[in-house]
XYZ file of C-alpha atoms in Angstrom:
59
model
C 3.699 -10.081 -12.201
C 7.434 -10.172 -12.517
C 8.349 -7.670 -9.796
C 6.731 -6.896 -6.487
C 5.413 -3.419 -5.946
C 7.267 -1.395 -3.340
C 5.595 1.189 -1.109
C 6.973 4.714 -1.373
C 6.081 5.836 2.161
C 5.469 4.259 5.552
C 1.692 4.204 6.213
C 2.323 5.152 9.868
C 4.931 7.923 9.842
C 5.281 8.846 6.142
C 9.042 8.289 6.031
C 10.721 6.806 2.953
C 13.320 4.620 4.721
C 11.657 1.251 4.004
C 13.222 -2.181 3.638
C 11.737 -5.565 2.730
C 11.152 -7.678 5.833
C 12.270 -11.258 6.315
C 8.691 -12.108 7.386
C 7.702 -12.970 3.824
C 6.052 -11.607 0.703
C 4.589 -8.124 1.109
C 6.191 -7.455 4.503
C 8.121 -4.204 4.992
C 10.029 -2.528 7.818
C 10.312 1.206 8.459
C 13.639 2.256 9.955
C 12.289 5.670 10.994
C 9.425 4.541 13.268
C 10.612 0.939 13.817
C 7.305 -0.556 12.626
C 6.696 -3.557 10.405
C 3.682 -3.869 8.128
C 2.353 -6.052 5.333
C 0.831 -4.978 2.021
C -1.597 -7.205 0.169
C -3.350 -6.735 -3.159
C -6.983 -7.729 -2.704
C -8.201 -7.499 -6.314
C -9.939 -5.225 -8.759
C -13.327 -3.671 -8.123
C -15.915 -5.058 -10.501
C -17.827 -1.785 -10.783
C -14.771 0.529 -10.850
C -14.923 4.285 -10.324
C -17.671 6.438 -11.761
C -18.649 10.119 -11.587
C -21.671 11.048 -9.488
C -23.994 14.011 -10.112
C -22.063 16.286 -7.727
C -18.782 15.980 -9.657
C -16.935 13.752 -7.172
C -15.847 10.162 -7.596
C -17.758 7.313 -6.070
C -16.578 3.769 -5.536
């Protein structure tokens, strides 16, 4: 990956005023609620998404 993915919204308050944190890769700060959080990509699911009999998606 050449660029890091940026979150669009704070997971706590939903505000868009986010800045990268000095705490390291994947760390972000929300100016609206004054919280810091870290995002981490865990990997791809081996089985993926599939339709069930009721029409919804199942992981």
